[in-house]
Amino acid sequence: MRRTFDAEADAAYIQLVPEIAPGRSVRNEIVETAGGTVVLDFDKAGVLLGVEVLGAEKLLDGEFLAGAERFDQE
């Protein structure tokens, strides 16, 4: 599992498979919440590839985010 976080965008991605090749994600399920949006990415077989969280600072635990790979820092 790979976790990434971009504080500037307040977005996190939790990748549940070792690699997501271009075009593998073919279906998205979007869940709107009071704190943000969660997008579930699926392949054509229905396998859940990853979860994108917009509004991550409200929706995810701070310790979980602290352990994520950062895209907003050089």
C-alpha positions in Angstrom: 0.0 0.0 0.0 1.3 3.4 -0.9 0.1 6.6 0.6 0.7 10.1 -0.9 -0.4 13.5 0.4 -0.3 17.0 -1.1 -1.1 19.6 1.6 -1.5 22.4 -0.9 -4.3 20.5 -2.6 -5.5 18.9 0.6 -5.6 15.6 -1.3 -4.4 12.1 -0.4 -4.2 9.0 -2.5 -4.1 5.5 -1.0 -2.9 3.0 -3.7 -4.0 -0.5 -2.8 -2.2 -2.4 -5.6 1.5 -2.5 -6.4 1.2 -0.6 -9.6 -1.6 1.2 -11.6 -0.7 1.3 -15.3 -2.1 4.1 -17.4 -5.7 3.2 -18.4 -6.1 0.5 -15.8 -8.6 2.6 -13.8 -11.8 2.5 -15.8 -14.5 3.3 -13.2 -14.8 5.7 -10.4 -17.3 5.8 -7.6 -17.6 9.3 -5.9 -18.8 9.7 -2.4 -19.5 13.3 -1.2 -19.2 13.9 2.5 -19.5 17.0 4.7 -15.7 17.2 5.0 -14.8 16.5 1.4 -14.9 13.9 -1.4 -13.8 10.3 -1.6 -13.2 8.8 -5.1 -12.8 5.0 -5.4 -10.9 3.8 -8.5 -11.7 0.4 -10.0 -10.3 -1.7 -12.9 -12.5 -3.5 -15.5 -12.6 -6.6 -13.3 -14.0 -4.6 -10.3 -10.8 -4.6 -8.3 -10.4 -1.6 -6.1 -7.1 0.0 -7.1 -7.0 3.1 -4.9 -8.8 5.7 -2.9 -8.5 9.5 -3.5 -9.4 11.7 -0.6 -10.1 15.4 -1.3 -10.4 17.3 2.0 -7.9 14.8 3.4 -7.0 16.9 6.5 -10.6 16.6 7.7 -11.3 13.1 6.6 -8.1 11.2 7.5 -6.2 10.8 10.8 -3.2 13.1 11.2 -0.9 10.2 12.0 -1.9 8.4 8.8 -1.2 11.6 6.8 2.1 12.1 8.6 3.3 8.8 7.3 2.4 9.5 3.7 4.8 10.4 0.9 4.6 14.1 0.3 4.1 15.7 -3.1 4.1 19.3 -1.7 7.6 19.3 -0.4 10.9 19.2 -2.3 
